[in-house]
Coordinates of C-alpha atoms in Angstrom, one line a residue:
M18 CA 0.2 -0.2 0.4
S19 CA 2.7 2.5 0.4
S20 CA 4.6 2.0 -3.1
A21 CA 1.1 3.4 -4.3
N22 CA 0.6 5.8 -1.9
S23 CA 4.2 6.5 -3.2
L24 CA 3.6 6.2 -6.6
L25 CA 0.5 9.1 -5.7
G26 CA 2.6 11.2 -3.7
R27 CA 5.3 11.5 -6.9
A28 CA 2.3 11.8 -9.7
G29 CA 0.4 14.3 -7.5
D30 CA 4.5 16.4 -7.2
L31 CA 4.4 16.0 -10.7
Q32 CA 1.2 17.8 -11.4
A33 CA 1.7 20.6 -9.0
R34 CA 4.9 20.8 -10.9
A35 CA 4.1 20.7 -13.9
A36 CA 0.8 23.6 -13.0
S37 CA 4.0 26.4 -11.1
L38 CA 6.0 26.2 -15.0
T39 CA 2.9 26.6 -17.0
A40 CA 0.4 28.7 -14.7
P41 CA 2.9 32.1 -16.4
F42 CA 2.4 31.3 -20.2
A43 CA -1.2 30.4 -19.4
L44 CA -2.3 34.1 -17.8
L45 CA 0.2 36.0 -20.7
A46 CA -1.7 34.1 -23.1
L47 CA -5.3 34.4 -21.3
R48 CA -4.2 38.0 -21.2
I49 CA -3.4 38.0 -25.0
A50 CA -6.5 36.4 -25.8
L51 CA -8.9 37.8 -24.7
A52 CA -7.3 42.0 -25.9
I53 CA -7.3 41.4 -29.4
P54 CA -10.8 41.1 -30.0
F55 CA -12.1 44.0 -27.8
F56 CA -9.0 45.8 -29.2
R57 CA -10.6 45.2 -32.6
S58 CA -13.7 46.2 -31.8
G59 CA -12.0 49.2 -29.6
L60 CA -10.6 50.3 -33.4
T61 CA -13.2 50.3 -35.8
K62 CA -14.8 53.4 -33.3
W63 CA -12.4 55.6 -33.6
D64 CA -11.3 57.7 -36.8
G65 CA -8.1 59.5 -36.4
L66 CA -8.5 61.7 -32.3
N67 CA -12.7 61.4 -33.3
L68 CA -15.6 58.9 -32.6
S69 CA -16.4 57.2 -35.2
T70 CA -19.4 57.9 -37.8
G71 CA -20.7 53.8 -37.2
A72 CA -20.3 54.6 -33.8
R73 CA -22.6 57.0 -33.5
Y74 CA -24.8 55.4 -35.1
L75 CA -25.5 51.7 -33.7
F76 CA -25.0 53.7 -30.2
T77 CA -27.5 56.0 -30.4
E78 CA -29.6 54.1 -32.8
E79 CA -29.3 49.9 -32.7
F80 CA -27.7 49.5 -29.6
K81 CA -30.4 48.1 -27.2
L82 CA -30.3 47.4 -23.6
H83 CA -31.9 44.3 -23.8
F84 CA -33.4 43.2 -19.7
F85 CA -36.4 40.0 -19.2
W86 CA -39.2 42.8 -19.2
G87 CA -38.3 44.5 -22.5
S88 CA -35.6 46.9 -24.1
M89 CA -34.9 50.2 -23.9
A90 CA -32.5 52.5 -26.0
Y91 CA -29.0 53.1 -24.1
P92 CA -28.6 56.0 -21.3
A93 CA -26.5 59.3 -22.5
P94 CA -25.7 57.2 -25.8
I95 CA -22.2 59.6 -26.9
L96 CA -20.1 59.2 -24.2
M97 CA -21.6 55.3 -23.1
A98 CA -20.0 55.0 -27.2
H99 CA -16.5 57.7 -26.3
L100 CA -16.6 54.8 -22.6
A101 CA -16.8 51.4 -24.7
A102 CA -14.6 53.0 -27.4
I103 CA -11.6 54.6 -25.3
G104 CA -12.3 50.7 -22.9
E105 CA -11.8 48.6 -26.3
I106 CA -8.1 50.7 -26.9
V107 CA -6.5 50.8 -22.8
L108 CA -8.1 48.1 -21.4
P109 CA -6.3 46.0 -23.7
I110 CA -3.5 47.6 -23.5
L111 CA -3.0 47.4 -19.9
L112 CA -4.0 43.6 -20.3
I113 CA -1.0 42.9 -22.8
L114 CA 1.3 44.4 -20.6
G115 CA 0.3 42.8 -17.8
L116 CA 0.3 46.2 -16.2
A117 CA -2.9 47.5 -14.1
T118 CA -4.2 43.4 -14.5
R119 CA -6.5 43.4 -12.4
P120 CA -8.2 46.1 -12.5
A121 CA -8.5 45.4 -16.1
A122 CA -9.7 42.5 -16.6
L123 CA -13.0 44.1 -14.1
G124 CA -13.4 46.8 -16.6
I125 CA -13.4 43.9 -19.7
L126 CA -15.7 42.2 -17.2
A127 CA -17.8 45.5 -16.2
M128 CA -18.2 45.8 -20.4
T129 CA -18.4 42.0 -21.3
V130 CA -22.1 42.0 -19.2
I131 CA -22.7 45.5 -20.7
I132 CA -22.5 43.7 -24.5
Q133 CA -24.7 40.4 -23.4
L134 CA -27.7 43.2 -22.4
T135 CA -26.6 43.9 -26.1
I136 CA -26.5 41.2 -28.0
P137 CA -28.3 38.8 -26.2
D138 CA -27.7 36.2 -28.6
G139 CA -23.5 35.9 -28.1
L140 CA -22.9 34.3 -24.9
I141 CA -22.1 30.8 -25.7
N142 CA -20.0 31.9 -28.7
F143 CA -17.8 35.0 -27.3
H144 CA -19.8 36.6 -23.8
L145 CA -19.4 32.8 -21.9
P146 CA -15.4 33.3 -22.7
W147 CA -14.1 36.2 -22.2
F148 CA -16.2 36.4 -19.0
A149 CA -14.7 33.5 -18.1
M150 CA -11.3 34.7 -19.5
A151 CA -12.0 38.1 -17.2
L152 CA -12.6 36.7 -14.5
A153 CA -9.3 34.4 -14.1
L154 CA -7.8 37.2 -14.6
F155 CA -9.1 38.4 -12.2
A156 CA -8.3 36.5 -9.7
Y157 CA -5.0 35.0 -10.2
G158 CA -3.1 38.4 -11.8
G159 CA -1.2 39.2 -14.7
G160 CA 1.5 36.6 -13.8
L161 CA 4.6 36.0 -13.4
F162 CA 5.4 37.9 -17.8
S163 CA 3.9 41.2 -16.3
A164 CA 4.6 44.3 -16.3
D165 CA 2.6 43.6 -12.0
R166 CA 5.4 41.4 -11.6
L167 CA 8.4 43.3 -12.6
L168 CA 7.3 46.6 -10.7
A169 CA 5.6 45.6 -7.7
P170 CA 9.2 45.4 -5.5
L171 CA 9.3 49.3 -7.4
L172 CA 6.3 49.6 -5.2
G173 CA 7.1 48.4 -1.9
R174 CA 4.9 45.1 -2.9
A175 CA 6.1 41.7 -2.3
P176 CA 5.6 40.6 -5.6
H177 CA 2.2 37.3 -5.3
S178 CA 3.3 34.3 -6.8
A179 CA 1.0 33.1 -9.4
A180 CA -1.3 30.8 -7.5
T181 CA -1.4 28.0 -9.8
P182 CA -5.3 26.7 -10.9
T183 CA -4.1 22.8 -8.5
S184 CA -2.8 25.3 -5.7
R185 CA -5.5 27.7 -5.3
L186 CA -8.0 24.1 -5.8
A187 CA -5.8 21.7 -2.8

């Protein structure tokens, strides 16, 4: 029986080691994968330094917030268009850099909820995966390959060791 326990212990150690080696790459991949669709969408909302005509039209004429009891037009649609356009450029850049990763992920979470309310049919293919990625980044931070990790000592904070999913769940 002790040889079975020893074998299980070694397998657990190997799993923990593999998780600790791959976690930084997984967090980097999550940051990049989440940033790309938001940044690309943000680019379509700008015409130079001005909000694009298309974005103005969508937010004032087409986009509605859909609730269980019905739909309503966006409140302050031009302001919402500007906020979305800025958020879709700034937040992905922060994610790519791993700078203020948790606040950026929280911003993406909020945007995803609003996008879901605007386009309810996108839940399975787009919004749920975006929500899951942003939630993971909010929970685990930017990881080893992030500006957050590099700047922590300069800001007088101990860098957080990125907990691996297995060590968090164990």
